Tab-separated table of C-alpha atoms in Angstrom:
chain	number	residue	atom	x	y	z
A	179	MET	CA	92.579	-70.172	-86.185
A	180	LEU	CA	90.408	-67.707	-85.194
A	181	VAL	CA	90.988	-65.594	-81.633
A	182	THR	CA	88.982	-62.825	-79.661
A	183	CYS	CA	90.226	-59.549	-78.413
A	184	VAL	CA	89.276	-59.418	-74.765
A	185	LYS	CA	91.668	-56.429	-74.320
A	186	THR	CA	92.342	-53.750	-76.305
A	187	PHE	CA	96.267	-53.139	-75.068
A	188	PRO	CA	98.153	-55.275	-72.346
A	189	SER	CA	97.677	-55.032	-68.711
A	190	ALA	CA	100.518	-53.799	-66.303
A	191	ALA	CA	100.390	-57.494	-65.284
A	192	ASP	CA	101.571	-59.081	-68.732
A	193	GLN	CA	103.802	-56.194	-69.361
A	194	GLU	CA	105.521	-57.721	-66.374
A	195	ARG	CA	105.892	-60.655	-67.998
A	196	MET	CA	106.320	-58.862	-71.537
A	197	GLY	CA	109.497	-57.540	-69.184
A	198	ASP	CA	111.375	-54.188	-70.031
A	199	ASP	CA	111.872	-54.501	-73.871
A	200	PHE	CA	107.648	-54.031	-73.897
A	201	TYR	CA	107.589	-50.377	-75.457
A	202	PRO	CA	104.227	-49.311	-73.920
A	203	HIS	CA	103.447	-46.062	-76.366
A	204	GLN	CA	102.296	-47.665	-79.338
A	205	ALA	CA	98.231	-48.663	-80.559
A	206	PHE	CA	96.966	-51.733	-81.885
A	207	HIS	CA	93.765	-50.823	-83.747
A	208	VAL	CA	91.523	-53.529	-82.289
A	209	THR	CA	88.124	-54.148	-80.379
A	210	GLU	CA	86.837	-55.872	-77.915
A	211	MET	CA	84.297	-59.120	-78.339
A	212	SER	CA	85.982	-58.895	-82.748
A	213	VAL	CA	86.683	-61.638	-83.636
A	214	TYR	CA	90.621	-61.904	-85.949
A	215	ALA	CA	91.277	-64.266	-88.100
A	216	VAL	CA	95.355	-65.245	-87.260
A	217	ILE	CA	97.706	-65.049	-90.692
A	218	GLY	CA	100.741	-65.697	-88.595
A	219	VAL	CA	102.110	-66.446	-84.989
A	220	SER	CA	105.770	-65.319	-83.310
A	221	PHE	CA	107.384	-66.874	-80.553
A	222	ASP	CA	110.007	-63.788	-79.874
A	223	VAL	CA	111.982	-63.950	-77.437
A	224	THR	CA	113.944	-60.643	-77.682
A	225	SER	CA	111.829	-58.304	-79.318
A	226	ARG	CA	112.465	-54.823	-78.675
A	227	LEU	CA	108.466	-53.223	-79.106
A	228	TYR	CA	107.035	-55.898	-77.215
A	229	GLY	CA	109.662	-57.717	-75.156
A	230	LYS	CA	109.319	-61.577	-74.526
A	231	THR	CA	106.285	-62.938	-75.603
A	232	VAL	CA	104.009	-64.727	-78.753
A	233	LEU	CA	102.636	-62.499	-80.802
A	234	PHE	CA	100.041	-62.690	-83.547
A	235	GLU	CA	100.046	-61.200	-86.267
A	236	ILE	CA	96.110	-59.674	-88.617
A	237	ALA	CA	94.600	-57.720	-89.595
A	238	ASP	CA	93.581	-54.932	-87.357
A	239	ASP	CA	90.355	-52.519	-87.669
A	240	TYR	CA	91.680	-50.838	-90.438
A	241	ARG	CA	92.424	-53.867	-92.340
A	242	ARG	CA	96.205	-54.023	-92.275
A	243	LEU	CA	98.731	-56.037	-91.117
A	244	ALA	CA	99.550	-56.013	-87.635
A	245	THR	CA	101.377	-57.304	-84.927
A	246	VAL	CA	99.542	-57.869	-81.254
A	247	PRO	CA	100.349	-59.949	-78.506
A	248	ALA	CA	98.230	-62.519	-77.891
A	249	VAL	CA	97.583	-62.115	-74.697
A	250	MET	CA	94.949	-59.698	-75.523
A	251	PHE	CA	93.426	-62.407	-77.084
A	252	GLU	CA	91.572	-66.084	-75.911
A	253	ILE	CA	91.338	-68.722	-78.820
A	254	ALA	CA	87.975	-69.037	-80.403
A	255	ASP	CA	89.281	-71.572	-82.815
A	256	GLY	CA	93.187	-73.254	-82.710
A	257	THR	CA	92.819	-74.701	-85.652
A	258	PRO	CA	96.761	-73.849	-87.340
A	259	SER	CA	96.443	-72.510	-90.780
A	260	LYS	CA	97.672	-74.785	-93.388
A	261	LEU	CA	99.096	-72.150	-95.436
A	262	TRP	CA	101.499	-71.428	-92.697
A	263	SER	CA	105.211	-72.930	-92.779
A	264	GLY	CA	107.699	-72.081	-90.244
A	265	ARG	CA	111.006	-70.464	-89.702
A	266	LEU	CA	113.304	-70.134	-86.397
A	267	TRP	CA	115.748	-66.801	-86.501
A	268	GLU	CA	119.207	-66.339	-85.229
A	269	ASP	CA	118.143	-64.529	-81.954
A	270	GLY	CA	115.588	-68.197	-81.437
A	271	SER	CA	112.722	-66.548	-81.991
A	272	PHE	CA	110.415	-69.169	-84.364
A	273	ALA	CA	107.680	-67.808	-86.638
A	274	LEU	CA	104.614	-69.749	-88.249
A	275	TRP	CA	103.604	-67.332	-91.195
A	276	PRO	CA	102.539	-67.695	-94.746
A	277	SER	CA	105.337	-68.013	-96.808
A	278	SER	CA	105.233	-64.779	-99.024
A	279	LEU	CA	105.502	-62.890	-95.366
A	280	PHE	CA	108.832	-64.114	-95.102
A	281	SER	CA	110.173	-62.403	-98.567
A	282	THR	CA	112.740	-59.646	-97.228
A	283	TYR	CA	111.366	-56.287	-96.826
A	284	TYR	CA	107.781	-57.949	-97.003
A	285	HIS	CA	106.287	-56.038	-93.964
A	286	GLU	CA	108.174	-52.459	-95.277
A	287	ASP	CA	107.020	-52.769	-98.611
A	288	LEU	CA	103.607	-53.397	-97.429
A	289	SER	CA	103.266	-50.313	-95.252
A	290	ASP	CA	104.874	-48.454	-98.388
A	291	GLY	CA	102.081	-49.560	-100.164
A	292	VAL	CA	104.336	-51.312	-102.863
A	293	LYS	CA	101.662	-52.895	-105.012
A	294	ALA	CA	102.973	-56.061	-105.901
A	295	VAL	CA	102.629	-56.915	-101.983
A	296	VAL	CA	99.767	-54.988	-101.171
A	297	ASP	CA	98.154	-57.413	-104.248
A	298	ASP	CA	100.160	-60.488	-102.541
A	299	PHE	CA	98.603	-59.549	-98.684
A	300	ALA	CA	95.192	-58.983	-100.232
A	301	LYS	CA	95.343	-62.993	-101.334
A	302	VAL	CA	96.796	-64.191	-98.202
A	303	LEU	CA	94.854	-62.110	-95.722
A	304	ALA	CA	91.602	-63.803	-98.150
A	305	ALA	CA	92.722	-66.784	-98.081
A	306	ILE	CA	93.567	-67.307	-94.051
A	307	GLU	CA	90.111	-65.900	-93.413
A	308	LYS	CA	88.269	-68.044	-95.785
A	309	GLU	CA	89.778	-70.899	-93.741
A	310	ALA	CA	89.123	-69.774	-90.699
A	311	PHE	CA	86.025	-68.866	-91.337
A	312	ASP	CA	84.624	-71.918	-93.607
A	313	LEU	CA	86.383	-73.745	-90.924
A	314	LEU	CA	84.082	-72.591	-87.783
A	315	VAL	CA	80.693	-73.109	-90.167
A	316	THR	CA	82.088	-76.057	-91.128
A	317	GLU	CA	82.537	-76.679	-87.283
A	318	GLY	CA	79.450	-75.538	-86.777
A	319	ASP	CA	76.968	-78.109	-88.311
A	320	GLU	CA	77.969	-80.868	-86.944
């Protein structure tokens, strides 16, 4: 799945739809008109950081795993990744992520630079990007 960034921050109307739990003092490190491979998708119902919204997991402009509101993007290619598996959380939220991202403390360990997790993320990202961009090239040949 590929998305094109159309804004670098949710608009006031977007934030209103996301609700009072959206935290406005955050940066997403994305660039307008850049295309990003979607590593995962989350449907959050009670996020204390993003409010009620759909979120994409992407590699941001610094190539770090980043959670970003979907309202900042347009779908360039909606084909879901074959690497995704689904998980329903206790609060009713749902995520489609590569299975290793569901590992306990994965996101924290990645941020802390734990080598095994950093290596795994590099492999996951390479596989997701290859799948998404190869599909785009294949579809463009038709």
